[in-house]
Each structure stands twice: as C-alpha cells, then as structure tokens.
mmCIF file of C-alpha atoms in Angstrom:
data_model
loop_
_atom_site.group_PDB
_atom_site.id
_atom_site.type_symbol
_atom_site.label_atom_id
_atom_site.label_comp_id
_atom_site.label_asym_id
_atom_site.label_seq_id
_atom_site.Cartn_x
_atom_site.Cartn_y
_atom_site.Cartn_z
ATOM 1 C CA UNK I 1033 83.015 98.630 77.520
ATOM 2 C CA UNK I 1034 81.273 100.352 74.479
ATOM 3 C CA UNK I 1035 78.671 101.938 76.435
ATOM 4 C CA UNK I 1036 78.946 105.262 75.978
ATOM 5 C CA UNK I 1037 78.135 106.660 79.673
ATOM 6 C CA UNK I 1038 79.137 110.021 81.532
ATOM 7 C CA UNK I 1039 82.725 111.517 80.461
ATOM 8 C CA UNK I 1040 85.014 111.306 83.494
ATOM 9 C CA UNK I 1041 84.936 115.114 84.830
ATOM 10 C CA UNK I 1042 82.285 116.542 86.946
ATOM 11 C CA UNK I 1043 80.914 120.000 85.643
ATOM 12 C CA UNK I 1044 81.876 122.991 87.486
ATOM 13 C CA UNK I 1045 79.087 123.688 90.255
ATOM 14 C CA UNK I 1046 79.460 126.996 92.045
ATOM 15 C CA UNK I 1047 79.978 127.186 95.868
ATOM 16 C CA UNK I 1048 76.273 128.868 96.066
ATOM 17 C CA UNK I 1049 74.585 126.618 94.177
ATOM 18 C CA UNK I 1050 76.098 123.818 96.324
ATOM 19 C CA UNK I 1051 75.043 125.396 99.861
ATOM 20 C CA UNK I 1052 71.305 126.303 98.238
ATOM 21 C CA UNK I 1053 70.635 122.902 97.048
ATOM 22 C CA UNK I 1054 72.143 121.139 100.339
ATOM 23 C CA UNK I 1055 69.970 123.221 102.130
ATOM 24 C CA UNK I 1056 66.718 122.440 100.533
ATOM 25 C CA UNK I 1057 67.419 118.479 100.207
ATOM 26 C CA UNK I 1058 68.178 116.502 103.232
ATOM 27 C CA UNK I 1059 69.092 113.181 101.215
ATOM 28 C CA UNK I 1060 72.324 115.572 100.241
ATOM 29 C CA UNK I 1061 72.841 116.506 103.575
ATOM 30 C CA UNK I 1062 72.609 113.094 104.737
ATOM 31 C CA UNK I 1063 75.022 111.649 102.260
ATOM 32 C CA UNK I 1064 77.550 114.775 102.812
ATOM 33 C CA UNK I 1065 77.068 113.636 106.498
ATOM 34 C CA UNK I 1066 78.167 110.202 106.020
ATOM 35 C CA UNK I 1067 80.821 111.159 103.917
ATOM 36 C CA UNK I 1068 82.225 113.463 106.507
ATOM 37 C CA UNK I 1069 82.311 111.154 109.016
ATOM 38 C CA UNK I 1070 83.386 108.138 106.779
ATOM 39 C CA UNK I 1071 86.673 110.124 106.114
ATOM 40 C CA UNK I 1072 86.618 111.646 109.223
ATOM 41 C CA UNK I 1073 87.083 115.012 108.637
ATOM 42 C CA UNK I 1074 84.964 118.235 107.676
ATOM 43 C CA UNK I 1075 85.033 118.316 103.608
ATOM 44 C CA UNK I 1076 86.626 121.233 101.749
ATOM 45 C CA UNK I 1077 84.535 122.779 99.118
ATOM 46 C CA UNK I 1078 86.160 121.346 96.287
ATOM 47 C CA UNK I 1079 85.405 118.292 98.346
ATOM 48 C CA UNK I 1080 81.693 119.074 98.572
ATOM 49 C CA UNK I 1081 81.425 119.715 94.937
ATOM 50 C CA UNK I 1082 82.413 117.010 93.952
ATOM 51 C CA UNK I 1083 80.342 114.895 96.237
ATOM 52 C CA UNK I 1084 77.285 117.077 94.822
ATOM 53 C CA UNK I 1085 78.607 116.023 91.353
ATOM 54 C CA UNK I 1086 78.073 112.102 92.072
ATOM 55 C CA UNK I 1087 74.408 112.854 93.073
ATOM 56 C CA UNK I 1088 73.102 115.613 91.238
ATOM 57 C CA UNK I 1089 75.259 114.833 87.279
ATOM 58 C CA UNK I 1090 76.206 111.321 87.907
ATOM 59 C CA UNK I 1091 72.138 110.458 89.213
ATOM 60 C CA UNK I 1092 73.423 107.858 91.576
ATOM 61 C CA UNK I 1093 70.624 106.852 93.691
ATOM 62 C CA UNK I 1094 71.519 107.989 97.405
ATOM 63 C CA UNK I 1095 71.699 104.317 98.499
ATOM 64 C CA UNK I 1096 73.622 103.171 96.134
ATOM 65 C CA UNK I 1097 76.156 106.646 97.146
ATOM 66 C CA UNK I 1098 76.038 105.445 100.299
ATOM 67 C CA UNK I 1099 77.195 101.962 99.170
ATOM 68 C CA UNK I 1100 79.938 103.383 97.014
ATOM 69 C CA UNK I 1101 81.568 105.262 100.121
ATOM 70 C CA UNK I 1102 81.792 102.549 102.291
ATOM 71 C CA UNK I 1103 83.331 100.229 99.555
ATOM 72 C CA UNK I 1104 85.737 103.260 98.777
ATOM 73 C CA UNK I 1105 86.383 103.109 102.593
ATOM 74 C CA UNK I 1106 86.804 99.154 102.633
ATOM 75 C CA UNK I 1107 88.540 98.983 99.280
ATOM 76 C CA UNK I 1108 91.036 102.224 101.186
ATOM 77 C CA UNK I 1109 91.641 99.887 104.277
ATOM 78 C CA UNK I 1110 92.684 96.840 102.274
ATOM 79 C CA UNK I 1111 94.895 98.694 99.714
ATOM 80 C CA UNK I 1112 96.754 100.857 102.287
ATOM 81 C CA UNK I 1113 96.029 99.350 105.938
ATOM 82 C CA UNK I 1114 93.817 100.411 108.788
ATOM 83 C CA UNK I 1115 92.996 104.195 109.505
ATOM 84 C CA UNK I 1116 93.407 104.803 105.545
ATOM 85 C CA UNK I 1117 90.174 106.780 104.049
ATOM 86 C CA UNK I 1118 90.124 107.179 100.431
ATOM 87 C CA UNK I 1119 90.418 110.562 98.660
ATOM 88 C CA UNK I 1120 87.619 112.185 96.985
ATOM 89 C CA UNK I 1121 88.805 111.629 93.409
ATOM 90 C CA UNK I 1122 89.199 107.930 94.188
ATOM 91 C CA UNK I 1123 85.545 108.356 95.735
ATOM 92 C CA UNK I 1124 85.054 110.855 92.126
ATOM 93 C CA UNK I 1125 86.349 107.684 90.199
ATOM 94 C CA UNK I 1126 84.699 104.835 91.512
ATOM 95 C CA UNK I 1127 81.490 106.645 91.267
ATOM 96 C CA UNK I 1128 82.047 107.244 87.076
ATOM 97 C CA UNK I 1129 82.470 103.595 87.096
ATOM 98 C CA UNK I 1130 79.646 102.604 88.956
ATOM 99 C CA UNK I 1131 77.055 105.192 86.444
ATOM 100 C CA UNK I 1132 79.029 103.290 83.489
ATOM 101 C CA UNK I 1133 78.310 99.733 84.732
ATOM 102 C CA UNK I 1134 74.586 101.244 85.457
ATOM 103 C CA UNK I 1135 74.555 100.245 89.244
ATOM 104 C CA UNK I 1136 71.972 102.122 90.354
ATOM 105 C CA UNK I 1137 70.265 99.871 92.171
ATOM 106 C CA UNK I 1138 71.618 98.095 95.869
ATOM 107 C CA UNK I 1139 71.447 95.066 94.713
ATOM 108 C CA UNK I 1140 73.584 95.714 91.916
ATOM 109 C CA UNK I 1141 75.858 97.422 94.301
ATOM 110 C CA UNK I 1142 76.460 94.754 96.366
ATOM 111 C CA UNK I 1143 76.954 91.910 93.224
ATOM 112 C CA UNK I 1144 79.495 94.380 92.037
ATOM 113 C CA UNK I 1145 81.485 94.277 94.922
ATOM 114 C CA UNK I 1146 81.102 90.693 95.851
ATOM 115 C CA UNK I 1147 82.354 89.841 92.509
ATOM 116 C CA UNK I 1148 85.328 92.329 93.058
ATOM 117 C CA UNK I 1149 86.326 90.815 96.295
ATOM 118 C CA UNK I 1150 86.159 87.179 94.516
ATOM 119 C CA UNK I 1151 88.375 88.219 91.831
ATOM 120 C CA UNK I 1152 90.734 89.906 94.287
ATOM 121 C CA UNK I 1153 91.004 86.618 96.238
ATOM 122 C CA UNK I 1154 91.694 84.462 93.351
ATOM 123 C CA UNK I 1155 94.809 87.021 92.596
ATOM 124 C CA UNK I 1156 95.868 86.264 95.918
ATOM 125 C CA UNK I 1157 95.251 82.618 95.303
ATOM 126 C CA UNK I 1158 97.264 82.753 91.704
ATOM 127 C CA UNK I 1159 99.833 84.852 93.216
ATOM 128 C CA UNK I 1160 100.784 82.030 96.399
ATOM 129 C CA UNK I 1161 100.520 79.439 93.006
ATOM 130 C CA UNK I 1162 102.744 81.379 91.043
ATOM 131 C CA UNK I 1163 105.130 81.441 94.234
ATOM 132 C CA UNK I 1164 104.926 84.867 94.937
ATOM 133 C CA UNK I 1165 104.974 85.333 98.584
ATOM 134 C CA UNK I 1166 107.509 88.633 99.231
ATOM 135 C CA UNK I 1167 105.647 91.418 97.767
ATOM 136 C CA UNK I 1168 102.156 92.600 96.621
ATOM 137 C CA UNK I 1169 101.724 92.180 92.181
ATOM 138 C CA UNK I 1170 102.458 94.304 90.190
ATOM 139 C CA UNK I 1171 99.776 96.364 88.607
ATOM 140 C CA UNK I 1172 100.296 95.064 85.824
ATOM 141 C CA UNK I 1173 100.268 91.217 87.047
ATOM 142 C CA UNK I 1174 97.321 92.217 88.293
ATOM 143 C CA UNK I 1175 95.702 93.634 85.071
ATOM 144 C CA UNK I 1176 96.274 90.356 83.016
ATOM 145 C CA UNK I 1177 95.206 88.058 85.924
ATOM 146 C CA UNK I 1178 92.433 90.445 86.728
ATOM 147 C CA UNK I 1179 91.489 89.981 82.523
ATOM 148 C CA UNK I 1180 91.699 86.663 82.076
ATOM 149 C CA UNK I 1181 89.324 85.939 85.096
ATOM 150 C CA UNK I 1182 87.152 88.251 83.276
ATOM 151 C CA UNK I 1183 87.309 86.174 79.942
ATOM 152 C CA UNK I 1184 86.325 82.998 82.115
ATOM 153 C CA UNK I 1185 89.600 81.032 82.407
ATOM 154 C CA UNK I 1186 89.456 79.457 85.902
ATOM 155 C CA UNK I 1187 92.627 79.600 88.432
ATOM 156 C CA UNK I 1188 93.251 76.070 87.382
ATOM 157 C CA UNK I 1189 93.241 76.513 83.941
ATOM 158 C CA UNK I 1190 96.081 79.683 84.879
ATOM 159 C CA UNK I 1191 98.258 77.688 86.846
ATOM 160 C CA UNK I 1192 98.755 75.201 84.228
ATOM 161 C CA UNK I 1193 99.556 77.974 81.686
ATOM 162 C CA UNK I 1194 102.046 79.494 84.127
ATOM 163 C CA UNK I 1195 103.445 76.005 85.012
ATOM 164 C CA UNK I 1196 104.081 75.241 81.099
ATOM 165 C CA UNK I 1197 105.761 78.686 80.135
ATOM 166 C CA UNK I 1198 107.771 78.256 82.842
ATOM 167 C CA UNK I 1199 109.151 74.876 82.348
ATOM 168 C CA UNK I 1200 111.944 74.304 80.530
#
C-alpha cells in the first residue's frame, strides 16, 4: 500500500522476440520448463508471454519465479482440490504482487507465504469459533478477518467481538 510499483498489465512482447530471447538464456528456458510441467501441459503463446513478462518487465529473480509457481500450484490445490493447477493470470497476478511487496529475494519468498498460510489457518480457526462449519467464508468474511489480522487484533481479541455483537 502506497508504493507505487509496476501497473498490473504486462507489455505486449512479440512471439519472435519471445523465442529469440528463450533461446539465448537458459534461466528462461528453465523456468518455462518448470512451468510446463508444474501445470502439466505445453504453454500456449499467450501463455509464454506472459511468463516472459514476470521475468524480463516484472525483474523477478528466477528463484524467487520458481517459488511463486509452486505457491500458485499449492495455493491452486488448497482453493480447488487435488489435480487443480492455477491459470496463468492467477500465476500473472500473484507475480504483480510479489514485485509490489519487493520479494525478490527467497527468503522473502518463503516469509511471505508462511505468513499467508498462518493467516489462512487462523480464518479457519475464527470460522469453527464463529460456528461456521457447513460451508467455506465468504470472500468477503474473509476480507475483514483477513484485515483485522493484518491490523494486529489476535483471534482472541475477535471472538470476543463476535461473541458481544452477537449477544442479545
């Protein structure tokens, strides 16, 4: 929030410039690789573009790239179930968020997502304490529980403010 980082579109590279500059650097080839079989199919060209995007605009180190798919992948799996692979403008998204937080290193990579999963288990923690148990939140629920973990209140502190606008 208020840093000013990369817009969210990709410029427009051309299918040539993509296959020339894949050919002369193996770390692209590598991470196109990975990507392929991450998703487990060959990628189109708008695919491949976009992928070239997130390395050569976006100047995420290949590392941290590689980190990004396989939390796409992970974060894919969990949302939708086993055997689901993320699309590339979720992979396209995630990656404009990661150059706006400035993770560009591995280790930042990995604090990133271990603070994402600990957030994402203390919605699931709120939402069995709020008494949901039939259904997934809302995204909304999970917006404002998402925020005010942000801002610091702890789950206790949230299920005594649930517990007193509720009661009656």
């Amino acid at each position: 929030p208020g840093r000013s980082g990369p817009e969210d579109a990709l410029p427009e590279y051309s299918a040539e410039d993509v296959v020339r500059r894949s050919g002369e650097d193996p770390a692209f080839r590598g991470i196109l690789a990975e990507t392929e079989r991450l998703l487990g199919r060959t990628l189109s060209g708008a695919d491949t573009r976009a992928l070239f995007g997130i390395y050569d605009f976006l100047g995420l180190p290949v590392d941290v790239i590689m980190e990004l798919l396989h939390h796409c992948a992970e974060q894919s799996r969990l949302k939708y179930g086993p055997g689901r692979v993320p699309t590339m403008r979720q992979i396209e998204k995630e990656a404009f968020n990661w150059a706006n937080l400035e993770i560009m290193t591995i280790d930042r990579a990995e604090e990133y997502i271990k603070s994402r999963a600990e957030r994402r288990d203390a919605c699931e923690a709120l939402k069995l304490a709020f008494g949901i148990r039939d259904r997934a939140l809302t995204a909304t629920e999970r917006k404002y529980l998402e925020g005010w973990l942000e801002q610091g209140f702890t789950q206790e502190a949230l299920e005594l403010a649930h517990d007193k606008t509720l009661a009656f």
